[in-house]
Amino acid sequence: MKLNHLISIKDIGKKEVLKILEESEKMENLLHSKKAVKIMDGKILATLFYEPSTRTRLSFETAMKRLGGAVIGFTDIKNTSVMKGETLGDTIRVISDYADIIAIRHPYEGSARLASEYATVPIINAGDGSNQHPTQTLLDLYTIKREVGKIDGINIAFIGDLKYGRTVHSLCHALSLFNNIKITFISPEELRIPKEIISDLEKNNTEFCEKGHIDLKGIDVVYMTRIQKERFPDLNEYQRVRGTYKLTLKHVENKNLIIMHPLPRVDEIDPRVDNLPQAKYFKQSFYGVPVRMAILKILLEN
Ligand code: NCD
């Protein structure tokens, strides 16, 4: 499989997605076997995080270290030459000479694509503004496959901030590559799923509907999201929609479904839901490690 960068989930087809999921399963077995692995011996991953992150950055670092590689990077641009006015292009040129692969998270849409134009090593988009988060999508698909047993034919409800949530945007596109998917979008009017995503679904004949209230009849996967406070141009608007939805025991108890969330959560899931067997969000964040191991391996194999 030839993959130079991983910038948008739209750059890869179903065949590639399935290959990454298959490789992720091998990586998960490897992790459970606790064997020391040296696949990435002598290789360096650079994590350039211009935006906050816990899971994405640390699971990338864990993935690289579990494979026997090393990690460099920054988590706060205040300590970098960005503060002196260095451009993204220059930073990427320099880091390309230090590391074998770069994972970048940046607040601007299109920044990872721009980085790939300057890089001489593979670039992985770890989130660019409200646009895309392809590695999260792959771990989301992996979670669905492992916990539901299949991806084709699922009935999934996305709840919350569907306007600014990049994990939703990426995952919708990936799901549209599979068969007989049904999507229910549940959001306040102000945070409806963007038109571009809808046209993408229409193009691929993926069935969807939009609702304003939580209704989980016939749903296999509930995908909760955080209202993305940092993306609102007007904080008053955020105040109006915050806390609109809260998933409680009464929504999900005794239902045959799984609950996912890319995390971090704020107040959209009642903590009592955590103890239900349906709650898979912490397992989902663990799956980030084997999936990112697979992504690193595939990108560095080229
Ligand atoms: C998500 C993100 O950064 O887009 N988090 C993550 O990577 N797991 C979701 C969020 O911040 O709400």
PDB file of C-alpha atoms and ligand atoms in Angstrom:
ATOM      1  CA  MET A   1       0.000   0.000   0.000  1.00  0.00           C
ATOM      2  CA  LYS A   2       1.470   3.313  -1.115  1.00  0.00           C
ATOM      3  CA  LEU A   3       0.616   6.205   1.156  1.00  0.00           C
ATOM      4  CA  ASN A   4       2.835   9.281   1.212  1.00  0.00           C
ATOM      5  CA  HIS A   5       0.940  11.351   3.774  1.00  0.00           C
ATOM      6  CA  LEU A   6      -2.276  11.073   5.757  1.00  0.00           C
ATOM      7  CA  ILE A   7      -3.910  14.493   5.400  1.00  0.00           C
ATOM      8  CA  SER A   8      -7.586  13.816   4.773  1.00  0.00           C
ATOM      9  CA  ILE A   9      -9.617  10.650   5.001  1.00  0.00           C
ATOM     10  CA  LYS A  10     -10.831  11.598   1.520  1.00  0.00           C
ATOM     11  CA  ASP A  11      -7.354  10.830   0.162  1.00  0.00           C
ATOM     12  CA  ILE A  12      -7.760   7.141   0.888  1.00  0.00           C
ATOM     13  CA  GLY A  13     -10.284   4.612  -0.384  1.00  0.00           C
ATOM     14  CA  LYS A  14     -12.092   1.739   1.268  1.00  0.00           C
ATOM     15  CA  LYS A  15      -9.338  -0.726   0.361  1.00  0.00           C
ATOM     16  CA  GLU A  16      -6.729   1.352   2.192  1.00  0.00           C
ATOM     17  CA  VAL A  17      -9.038   1.851   5.167  1.00  0.00           C
ATOM     18  CA  LEU A  18      -9.577  -1.915   5.476  1.00  0.00           C
ATOM     19  CA  LYS A  19      -5.839  -2.530   5.167  1.00  0.00           C
ATOM     20  CA  ILE A  20      -5.122  -0.093   8.025  1.00  0.00           C
ATOM     21  CA  LEU A  21      -7.801  -1.749  10.184  1.00  0.00           C
ATOM     22  CA  GLU A  22      -6.327  -5.162   9.472  1.00  0.00           C
ATOM     23  CA  GLU A  23      -2.843  -3.935  10.380  1.00  0.00           C
ATOM     24  CA  SER A  24      -4.275  -2.320  13.546  1.00  0.00           C
ATOM     25  CA  GLU A  25      -5.576  -5.680  14.682  1.00  0.00           C
ATOM     26  CA  LYS A  26      -2.085  -7.156  14.325  1.00  0.00           C
ATOM     27  CA  MET A  27      -0.727  -4.232  16.313  1.00  0.00           C
ATOM     28  CA  GLU A  28      -3.317  -4.757  19.034  1.00  0.00           C
ATOM     29  CA  ASN A  29      -2.248  -8.404  19.331  1.00  0.00           C
ATOM     30  CA  LEU A  30       1.364  -7.288  19.462  1.00  0.00           C
ATOM     31  CA  LEU A  31       0.533  -4.873  22.286  1.00  0.00           C
ATOM     32  CA  HIS A  32      -1.269  -7.559  24.253  1.00  0.00           C
ATOM     33  CA  SER A  33       1.635  -9.986  23.777  1.00  0.00           C
ATOM     34  CA  LYS A  34       3.897  -7.463  25.608  1.00  0.00           C
ATOM     35  CA  LYS A  35       6.778  -8.461  23.319  1.00  0.00           C
ATOM     36  CA  ALA A  36       9.512  -5.867  22.751  1.00  0.00           C
ATOM     37  CA  VAL A  37       9.297  -4.652  19.162  1.00  0.00           C
ATOM     38  CA  LYS A  38      12.051  -3.007  17.138  1.00  0.00           C
ATOM     39  CA  ILE A  39      10.231  -2.211  13.883  1.00  0.00           C
ATOM     40  CA  MET A  40      10.929   1.528  14.300  1.00  0.00           C
ATOM     41  CA  ASP A  41      14.412   1.182  15.717  1.00  0.00           C
ATOM     42  CA  GLY A  42      16.372   4.301  14.716  1.00  0.00           C
ATOM     43  CA  LYS A  43      13.283   6.162  13.476  1.00  0.00           C
ATOM     44  CA  ILE A  44      12.063   9.465  14.895  1.00  0.00           C
ATOM     45  CA  LEU A  45       8.503  10.811  15.015  1.00  0.00           C
ATOM     46  CA  ALA A  46       8.054  14.588  15.461  1.00  0.00           C
ATOM     47  CA  THR A  47       4.799  15.691  17.105  1.00  0.00           C
ATOM     48  CA  LEU A  48       4.124  19.355  16.304  1.00  0.00           C
ATOM     49  CA  PHE A  49       1.092  20.391  18.329  1.00  0.00           C
ATOM     50  CA  TYR A  50      -0.033  23.976  17.798  1.00  0.00           C
ATOM     51  CA  GLU A  51      -3.281  23.158  19.640  1.00  0.00           C
ATOM     52  CA  PRO A  52      -4.038  21.335  22.919  1.00  0.00           C
ATOM     53  CA  SER A  53      -4.179  17.548  22.891  1.00  0.00           C
ATOM     54  CA  THR A  54      -3.963  14.687  25.361  1.00  0.00           C
ATOM     55  CA  ARG A  55      -4.991  11.458  23.643  1.00  0.00           C
ATOM     56  CA  THR A  56      -3.887  12.141  20.097  1.00  0.00           C
ATOM     57  CA  ARG A  57      -0.362  13.260  20.951  1.00  0.00           C
ATOM     58  CA  LEU A  58       0.251  10.771  23.745  1.00  0.00           C
ATOM     59  CA  SER A  59      -1.141   7.827  21.798  1.00  0.00           C
ATOM     60  CA  PHE A  60       1.089   8.779  18.848  1.00  0.00           C
ATOM     61  CA  GLU A  61       4.076   8.918  21.176  1.00  0.00           C
ATOM     62  CA  THR A  62       3.100   5.632  22.821  1.00  0.00           C
ATOM     63  CA  ALA A  63       2.636   4.033  19.394  1.00  0.00           C
ATOM     64  CA  MET A  64       6.086   5.119  18.210  1.00  0.00           C
ATOM     65  CA  LYS A  65       7.792   4.052  21.446  1.00  0.00           C
ATOM     66  CA  ARG A  66       5.992   0.700  21.533  1.00  0.00           C
ATOM     67  CA  LEU A  67       7.396   0.077  18.054  1.00  0.00           C
ATOM     68  CA  GLY A  68      10.914   0.844  19.278  1.00  0.00           C
ATOM     69  CA  GLY A  69      11.188   4.360  17.800  1.00  0.00           C
ATOM     70  CA  ALA A  70      11.875   7.757  19.362  1.00  0.00           C
ATOM     71  CA  VAL A  71       9.852  10.986  19.595  1.00  0.00           C
ATOM     72  CA  ILE A  72      10.644  14.712  19.506  1.00  0.00           C
ATOM     73  CA  GLY A  73       8.233  17.634  19.374  1.00  0.00           C
ATOM     74  CA  PHE A  74       6.487  20.534  21.042  1.00  0.00           C
ATOM     75  CA  THR A  75       3.141  20.999  22.715  1.00  0.00           C
ATOM     76  CA  ASP A  76       3.195  24.722  23.240  1.00  0.00           C
ATOM     77  CA  ILE A  77       4.124  27.175  20.514  1.00  0.00           C
ATOM     78  CA  LYS A  78       5.131  29.713  23.179  1.00  0.00           C
ATOM     79  CA  ASN A  79       8.456  27.876  23.438  1.00  0.00           C
ATOM     80  CA  THR A  80       9.092  27.750  19.686  1.00  0.00           C
ATOM     81  CA  SER A  81      10.277  30.074  16.922  1.00  0.00           C
ATOM     82  CA  VAL A  82       6.645  30.526  15.873  1.00  0.00           C
ATOM     83  CA  MET A  83       6.730  33.320  18.480  1.00  0.00           C
ATOM     84  CA  LYS A  84       9.541  34.978  16.468  1.00  0.00           C
ATOM     85  CA  GLY A  85       7.409  34.852  13.343  1.00  0.00           C
ATOM     86  CA  GLU A  86       8.636  31.628  11.728  1.00  0.00           C
ATOM     87  CA  THR A  87       6.279  30.340   9.043  1.00  0.00           C
ATOM     88  CA  LEU A  88       4.777  26.866   9.070  1.00  0.00           C
ATOM     89  CA  GLY A  89       6.618  26.089   5.835  1.00  0.00           C
ATOM     90  CA  ASP A  90      10.026  26.902   7.349  1.00  0.00           C
ATOM     91  CA  THR A  91       9.327  24.912  10.504  1.00  0.00           C
ATOM     92  CA  ILE A  92       8.331  21.897   8.419  1.00  0.00           C
ATOM     93  CA  ARG A  93      11.417  22.185   6.199  1.00  0.00           C
ATOM     94  CA  VAL A  94      13.634  22.139   9.271  1.00  0.00           C
ATOM     95  CA  ILE A  95      11.859  19.301  11.099  1.00  0.00           C
ATOM     96  CA  SER A  96      11.890  17.207   7.896  1.00  0.00           C
ATOM     97  CA  ASP A  97      15.667  17.100   8.304  1.00  0.00           C
ATOM     98  CA  TYR A  98      15.406  15.961  11.941  1.00  0.00           C
ATOM     99  CA  ALA A  99      12.603  13.400  11.918  1.00  0.00           C
ATOM    100  CA  ASP A 100      11.427  10.525   9.695  1.00  0.00           C
ATOM    101  CA  ILE A 101       7.736  11.333  10.059  1.00  0.00           C
ATOM    102  CA  ILE A 102       5.706  14.286  11.386  1.00  0.00           C
ATOM    103  CA  ALA A 103       2.312  14.422  13.124  1.00  0.00           C
ATOM    104  CA  ILE A 104       0.877  17.941  13.152  1.00  0.00           C
ATOM    105  CA  ARG A 105      -2.152  19.514  14.855  1.00  0.00           C
ATOM    106  CA  HIS A 106      -2.939  23.089  13.945  1.00  0.00           C
ATOM    107  CA  PRO A 107      -5.940  25.430  14.390  1.00  0.00           C
ATOM    108  CA  TYR A 108      -6.155  26.363  10.701  1.00  0.00           C
ATOM    109  CA  GLU A 109      -8.004  24.282   8.135  1.00  0.00           C
ATOM    110  CA  GLY A 110      -5.666  23.195   5.376  1.00  0.00           C
ATOM    111  CA  SER A 111      -2.521  23.557   7.516  1.00  0.00           C
ATOM    112  CA  ALA A 112      -1.592  19.862   7.302  1.00  0.00           C
ATOM    113  CA  ARG A 113      -1.976  19.973   3.518  1.00  0.00           C
ATOM    114  CA  LEU A 114       0.259  23.047   3.406  1.00  0.00           C
ATOM    115  CA  ALA A 115       2.811  21.272   5.614  1.00  0.00           C
ATOM    116  CA  SER A 116       2.863  18.318   3.202  1.00  0.00           C
ATOM    117  CA  GLU A 117       3.907  20.692   0.412  1.00  0.00           C
ATOM    118  CA  TYR A 118       7.087  21.631   2.299  1.00  0.00           C
ATOM    119  CA  ALA A 119       7.848  18.260   3.889  1.00  0.00           C
ATOM    120  CA  THR A 120      10.305  15.699   2.601  1.00  0.00           C
ATOM    121  CA  VAL A 121       8.972  13.102   5.083  1.00  0.00           C
ATOM    122  CA  PRO A 122       5.395  11.805   5.600  1.00  0.00           C
ATOM    123  CA  ILE A 123       2.948  14.217   7.260  1.00  0.00           C
ATOM    124  CA  ILE A 124       0.079  12.974   9.417  1.00  0.00           C
ATOM    125  CA  ASN A 125      -2.800  15.348  10.063  1.00  0.00           C
ATOM    126  CA  ALA A 126      -3.622  15.128  13.777  1.00  0.00           C
ATOM    127  CA  GLY A 127      -6.437  17.686  13.361  1.00  0.00           C
ATOM    128  CA  ASP A 128      -6.646  20.902  11.290  1.00  0.00           C
ATOM    129  CA  GLY A 129      -9.221  23.303  12.694  1.00  0.00           C
ATOM    130  CA  SER A 130     -12.782  22.091  12.156  1.00  0.00           C
ATOM    131  CA  ASN A 131     -11.777  20.294   9.002  1.00  0.00           C
ATOM    132  CA  GLN A 132     -10.370  16.773   9.357  1.00  0.00           C
ATOM    133  CA  HIS A 133      -8.992  14.311  11.898  1.00  0.00           C
ATOM    134  CA  PRO A 134      -8.227  11.209   9.828  1.00  0.00           C
ATOM    135  CA  THR A 135      -6.361   9.169  12.466  1.00  0.00           C
ATOM    136  CA  GLN A 136      -9.287   9.620  14.872  1.00  0.00           C
ATOM    137  CA  THR A 137     -11.571   8.351  12.110  1.00  0.00           C
ATOM    138  CA  LEU A 138      -9.489   5.233  11.641  1.00  0.00           C
ATOM    139  CA  LEU A 139      -9.566   4.499  15.357  1.00  0.00           C
ATOM    140  CA  ASP A 140     -13.310   5.203  15.395  1.00  0.00           C
ATOM    141  CA  LEU A 141     -13.837   2.708  12.570  1.00  0.00           C
ATOM    142  CA  TYR A 142     -11.619   0.221  14.381  1.00  0.00           C
ATOM    143  CA  THR A 143     -13.716   0.654  17.545  1.00  0.00           C
ATOM    144  CA  ILE A 144     -16.925   0.035  15.579  1.00  0.00           C
ATOM    145  CA  LYS A 145     -15.447  -3.033  13.931  1.00  0.00           C
ATOM    146  CA  ARG A 146     -14.183  -4.475  17.231  1.00  0.00           C
ATOM    147  CA  GLU A 147     -17.165  -3.588  19.395  1.00  0.00           C
ATOM    148  CA  VAL A 148     -20.103  -4.006  16.997  1.00  0.00           C
ATOM    149  CA  GLY A 149     -18.430  -6.698  14.917  1.00  0.00           C
ATOM    150  CA  LYS A 150     -19.030  -4.989  11.563  1.00  0.00           C
ATOM    151  CA  ILE A 151     -19.088  -1.575   9.885  1.00  0.00           C
ATOM    152  CA  ASP A 152     -21.358  -2.268   6.888  1.00  0.00           C
ATOM    153  CA  GLY A 153     -25.031  -1.902   7.745  1.00  0.00           C
ATOM    154  CA  ILE A 154     -24.682   0.083  10.971  1.00  0.00           C
ATOM    155  CA  ASN A 155     -27.136   2.688  12.141  1.00  0.00           C
ATOM    156  CA  ILE A 156     -25.177   5.538  13.764  1.00  0.00           C
ATOM    157  CA  ALA A 157     -26.333   8.708  15.578  1.00  0.00           C
ATOM    158  CA  PHE A 158     -24.000  11.701  15.861  1.00  0.00           C
ATOM    159  CA  ILE A 159     -25.002  13.992  18.722  1.00  0.00           C
ATOM    160  CA  GLY A 160     -23.854  17.512  19.609  1.00  0.00           C
ATOM    161  CA  ASP A 161     -21.552  19.870  17.750  1.00  0.00           C
ATOM    162  CA  LEU A 162     -21.793  18.641  14.178  1.00  0.00           C
ATOM    163  CA  LYS A 163     -20.759  21.983  12.739  1.00  0.00           C
ATOM    164  CA  TYR A 164     -17.293  22.382  14.246  1.00  0.00           C
ATOM    165  CA  GLY A 165     -16.526  18.760  15.176  1.00  0.00           C
ATOM    166  CA  ARG A 166     -13.764  17.597  12.831  1.00  0.00           C
ATOM    167  CA  THR A 167     -14.011  13.995  14.055  1.00  0.00           C
ATOM    168  CA  VAL A 168     -17.616  13.913  12.820  1.00  0.00           C
ATOM    169  CA  HIS A 169     -16.686  15.369   9.429  1.00  0.00           C
ATOM    170  CA  SER A 170     -13.931  12.822   8.824  1.00  0.00           C
ATOM    171  CA  LEU A 171     -15.927   9.861  10.096  1.00  0.00           C
ATOM    172  CA  CYS A 172     -18.986  10.692   7.969  1.00  0.00           C
ATOM    173  CA  HIS A 173     -16.900  10.593   4.831  1.00  0.00           C
ATOM    174  CA  ALA A 174     -15.273   7.286   5.804  1.00  0.00           C
ATOM    175  CA  LEU A 175     -18.655   5.731   6.625  1.00  0.00           C
ATOM    176  CA  SER A 176     -19.987   6.769   3.233  1.00  0.00           C
ATOM    177  CA  LEU A 177     -17.481   4.304   1.722  1.00  0.00           C
ATOM    178  CA  PHE A 178     -19.253   1.407   3.466  1.00  0.00           C
ATOM    179  CA  ASN A 179     -22.550  -0.281   2.528  1.00  0.00           C
ATOM    180  CA  ASN A 180     -26.037   0.314   3.948  1.00  0.00           C
ATOM    181  CA  ILE A 181     -24.966   2.871   6.539  1.00  0.00           C
ATOM    182  CA  LYS A 182     -27.727   4.951   8.127  1.00  0.00           C
ATOM    183  CA  ILE A 183     -26.765   8.204   9.815  1.00  0.00           C
ATOM    184  CA  THR A 184     -28.902  10.297  12.191  1.00  0.00           C
ATOM    185  CA  PHE A 185     -27.570  13.776  12.928  1.00  0.00           C
ATOM    186  CA  ILE A 186     -28.810  15.207  16.228  1.00  0.00           C
ATOM    187  CA  SER A 187     -27.820  18.809  16.901  1.00  0.00           C
ATOM    188  CA  PRO A 188     -29.138  22.223  17.807  1.00  0.00           C
ATOM    189  CA  GLU A 189     -30.111  24.304  14.777  1.00  0.00           C
ATOM    190  CA  GLU A 190     -26.941  26.439  15.135  1.00  0.00           C
ATOM    191  CA  LEU A 191     -24.626  23.405  15.038  1.00  0.00           C
ATOM    192  CA  ARG A 192     -26.072  21.419  12.144  1.00  0.00           C
ATOM    193  CA  ILE A 193     -23.848  19.254   9.976  1.00  0.00           C
ATOM    194  CA  PRO A 194     -22.233  21.372   7.198  1.00  0.00           C
ATOM    195  CA  LYS A 195     -23.650  21.270   3.670  1.00  0.00           C
ATOM    196  CA  GLU A 196     -20.376  19.902   2.210  1.00  0.00           C
ATOM    197  CA  ILE A 197     -20.699  16.800   4.375  1.00  0.00           C
ATOM    198  CA  ILE A 198     -24.319  16.342   3.316  1.00  0.00           C
ATOM    199  CA  SER A 199     -23.402  16.569  -0.365  1.00  0.00           C
ATOM    200  CA  ASP A 200     -20.643  14.042   0.207  1.00  0.00           C
ATOM    201  CA  LEU A 201     -23.171  11.612   1.681  1.00  0.00           C
ATOM    202  CA  GLU A 202     -25.613  12.252  -1.148  1.00  0.00           C
ATOM    203  CA  LYS A 203     -22.904  11.601  -3.706  1.00  0.00           C
ATOM    204  CA  ASN A 204     -22.163   8.228  -2.142  1.00  0.00           C
ATOM    205  CA  ASN A 205     -25.878   7.399  -1.626  1.00  0.00           C
ATOM    206  CA  THR A 206     -25.557   7.199   2.152  1.00  0.00           C
ATOM    207  CA  GLU A 207     -28.882   7.411   3.965  1.00  0.00           C
ATOM    208  CA  PHE A 208     -29.165  10.149   6.599  1.00  0.00           C
ATOM    209  CA  CYS A 209     -31.669  12.270   8.522  1.00  0.00           C
ATOM    210  CA  GLU A 210     -31.469  15.251  10.871  1.00  0.00           C
ATOM    211  CA  LYS A 211     -33.190  15.659  14.251  1.00  0.00           C
ATOM    212  CA  GLY A 212     -33.212  18.198  17.058  1.00  0.00           C
ATOM    213  CA  HIS A 213     -33.782  15.793  19.976  1.00  0.00           C
ATOM    214  CA  ILE A 214     -32.175  12.561  21.180  1.00  0.00           C
ATOM    215  CA  ASP A 215     -33.986   9.582  19.671  1.00  0.00           C
ATOM    216  CA  LEU A 216     -32.028   6.315  19.683  1.00  0.00           C
ATOM    217  CA  LYS A 217     -34.601   3.871  18.331  1.00  0.00           C
ATOM    218  CA  GLY A 218     -32.828   1.308  16.131  1.00  0.00           C
ATOM    219  CA  ILE A 219     -29.397   2.898  16.682  1.00  0.00           C
ATOM    220  CA  ASP A 220     -26.291   0.647  16.922  1.00  0.00           C
ATOM    221  CA  VAL A 221     -23.696   3.347  17.601  1.00  0.00           C
ATOM    222  CA  VAL A 222     -24.129   6.613  19.502  1.00  0.00           C
ATOM    223  CA  TYR A 223     -21.316   9.071  18.738  1.00  0.00           C
ATOM    224  CA  MET A 224     -21.418  11.870  21.342  1.00  0.00           C
ATOM    225  CA  THR A 225     -19.369  15.025  20.835  1.00  0.00           C
ATOM    226  CA  ARG A 226     -18.197  18.013  22.860  1.00  0.00           C
ATOM    227  CA  ILE A 227     -19.477  21.468  21.912  1.00  0.00           C
ATOM    228  CA  GLN A 228     -16.255  22.952  20.468  1.00  0.00           C
ATOM    229  CA  LYS A 229     -16.124  26.153  22.528  1.00  0.00           C
ATOM    230  CA  GLU A 230     -12.771  27.248  21.044  1.00  0.00           C
ATOM    231  CA  ARG A 231     -14.179  27.345  17.487  1.00  0.00           C
ATOM    232  CA  PHE A 232     -17.059  29.769  18.157  1.00  0.00           C
ATOM    233  CA  PRO A 233     -16.460  33.240  16.712  1.00  0.00           C
ATOM    234  CA  ASP A 234     -18.932  34.568  19.315  1.00  0.00           C
ATOM    235  CA  LEU A 235     -18.882  33.219  22.894  1.00  0.00           C
ATOM    236  CA  ASN A 236     -22.486  34.314  23.473  1.00  0.00           C
ATOM    237  CA  GLU A 237     -23.479  31.857  20.819  1.00  0.00           C
ATOM    238  CA  TYR A 238     -21.573  29.134  22.685  1.00  0.00           C
ATOM    239  CA  GLN A 239     -23.362  30.051  25.921  1.00  0.00           C
ATOM    240  CA  ARG A 240     -26.689  29.607  24.135  1.00  0.00           C
ATOM    241  CA  VAL A 241     -25.995  26.057  22.973  1.00  0.00           C
ATOM    242  CA  ARG A 242     -23.739  24.664  25.710  1.00  0.00           C
ATOM    243  CA  GLY A 243     -25.223  21.761  27.610  1.00  0.00           C
ATOM    244  CA  THR A 244     -27.974  21.218  24.998  1.00  0.00           C
ATOM    245  CA  TYR A 245     -27.644  17.438  25.144  1.00  0.00           C
ATOM    246  CA  LYS A 246     -26.770  15.168  28.009  1.00  0.00           C
ATOM    247  CA  LEU A 247     -26.732  11.425  27.482  1.00  0.00           C
ATOM    248  CA  THR A 248     -28.203   9.784  30.579  1.00  0.00           C
ATOM    249  CA  LEU A 249     -28.980   6.246  31.754  1.00  0.00           C
ATOM    250  CA  LYS A 250     -32.550   6.527  30.538  1.00  0.00           C
ATOM    251  CA  HIS A 251     -31.413   7.072  26.920  1.00  0.00           C
ATOM    252  CA  VAL A 252     -29.217   3.976  26.700  1.00  0.00           C
ATOM    253  CA  GLU A 253     -30.002   1.483  29.471  1.00  0.00           C
ATOM    254  CA  ASN A 254     -31.212  -1.873  28.128  1.00  0.00           C
ATOM    255  CA  LYS A 255     -30.485  -0.837  24.548  1.00  0.00           C
ATOM    256  CA  ASN A 256     -28.356  -2.916  22.245  1.00  0.00           C
ATOM    257  CA  LEU A 257     -25.922  -0.184  21.188  1.00  0.00           C
ATOM    258  CA  ILE A 258     -22.438   1.120  21.894  1.00  0.00           C
ATOM    259  CA  ILE A 259     -21.582   4.639  23.030  1.00  0.00           C
ATOM    260  CA  MET A 260     -18.528   6.363  21.568  1.00  0.00           C
ATOM    261  CA  HIS A 261     -16.974   9.791  22.167  1.00  0.00           C
ATOM    262  CA  PRO A 262     -13.633  11.041  20.807  1.00  0.00           C
ATOM    263  CA  LEU A 263     -13.050  12.742  24.198  1.00  0.00           C
ATOM    264  CA  PRO A 264     -12.450  15.050  25.981  1.00  0.00           C
ATOM    265  CA  ARG A 265     -16.010  15.277  27.280  1.00  0.00           C
ATOM    266  CA  VAL A 266     -17.339  18.164  29.286  1.00  0.00           C
ATOM    267  CA  ASP A 267     -20.888  17.549  30.534  1.00  0.00           C
ATOM    268  CA  GLU A 268     -22.524  15.732  27.614  1.00  0.00           C
ATOM    269  CA  ILE A 269     -22.425  12.251  29.186  1.00  0.00           C
ATOM    270  CA  ASP A 270     -23.732  11.541  32.673  1.00  0.00           C
ATOM    271  CA  PRO A 271     -20.786   9.823  34.475  1.00  0.00           C
ATOM    272  CA  ARG A 272     -23.170   7.069  35.598  1.00  0.00           C
ATOM    273  CA  VAL A 273     -23.274   5.940  31.961  1.00  0.00           C
ATOM    274  CA  ASP A 274     -19.536   5.076  32.244  1.00  0.00           C
ATOM    275  CA  ASN A 275     -20.304   1.866  34.139  1.00  0.00           C
ATOM    276  CA  LEU A 276     -22.656   0.475  31.503  1.00  0.00           C
ATOM    277  CA  PRO A 277     -21.307  -2.219  29.175  1.00  0.00           C
ATOM    278  CA  GLN A 278     -22.448  -0.009  26.272  1.00  0.00           C
ATOM    279  CA  ALA A 279     -19.918   2.735  27.189  1.00  0.00           C
ATOM    280  CA  LYS A 280     -16.909   2.226  24.903  1.00  0.00           C
ATOM    281  CA  TYR A 281     -15.253   5.651  24.918  1.00  0.00           C
ATOM    282  CA  PHE A 282     -12.281   4.690  27.092  1.00  0.00           C
ATOM    283  CA  LYS A 283     -11.719   1.552  25.068  1.00  0.00           C
ATOM    284  CA  GLN A 284     -11.950   3.755  21.973  1.00  0.00           C
ATOM    285  CA  SER A 285      -9.121   5.956  23.265  1.00  0.00           C
ATOM    286  CA  PHE A 286      -7.005   2.844  23.967  1.00  0.00           C
ATOM    287  CA  TYR A 287      -7.565   1.708  20.365  1.00  0.00           C
ATOM    288  CA  GLY A 288      -5.802   4.922  19.331  1.00  0.00           C
ATOM    289  CA  VAL A 289      -2.499   3.230  20.152  1.00  0.00           C
ATOM    290  CA  PRO A 290      -2.687   0.124  17.894  1.00  0.00           C
ATOM    291  CA  VAL A 291      -4.301   2.141  15.099  1.00  0.00           C
ATOM    292  CA  ARG A 292      -1.565   4.791  15.213  1.00  0.00           C
ATOM    293  CA  MET A 293       1.074   2.027  15.342  1.00  0.00           C
ATOM    294  CA  ALA A 294      -0.429   0.689  12.113  1.00  0.00           C
ATOM    295  CA  ILE A 295      -0.487   4.145  10.509  1.00  0.00           C
ATOM    296  CA  LEU A 296       3.160   4.825  11.409  1.00  0.00           C
ATOM    297  CA  LYS A 297       4.219   1.431  10.062  1.00  0.00           C
ATOM    298  CA  ILE A 298       2.359   1.823   6.774  1.00  0.00           C
ATOM    299  CA  LEU A 299       3.585   5.375   6.152  1.00  0.00           C
ATOM    300  CA  LEU A 300       7.179   4.510   6.944  1.00  0.00           C
ATOM    301  CA  GLU A 301       7.138   1.345   4.849  1.00  0.00           C
ATOM    302  CA  ASN A 302       6.938   3.352   1.625  1.00  0.00           C
TER     303      ASN A 302
HETATM  304  C1  NCD B   1     -11.132  15.617  19.322  1.00  0.00           C
HETATM  305  C2  NCD B   1     -10.430  16.695  18.508  1.00  0.00           C
HETATM  306  O1  NCD B   1      -9.352  17.168  18.907  1.00  0.00           O
HETATM  307  O2  NCD B   1     -10.977  17.023  17.474  1.00  0.00           O
HETATM  308  N1  NCD B   1     -10.343  15.052  20.339  1.00  0.00           N
HETATM  309  C3  NCD B   1      -9.472  14.038  20.013  1.00  0.00           C
HETATM  310  O3  NCD B   1      -8.598  14.187  19.189  1.00  0.00           O
HETATM  311  N2  NCD B   1      -9.677  12.853  20.611  1.00  0.00           N
HETATM  312  C4  NCD B   1     -12.464  16.029  19.809  1.00  0.00           C
HETATM  313  C5  NCD B   1     -12.600  17.247  20.680  1.00  0.00           C
HETATM  314  O4  NCD B   1     -11.652  17.984  20.933  1.00  0.00           O
HETATM  315  O5  NCD B   1     -13.732  17.488  21.108  1.00  0.00           O
END
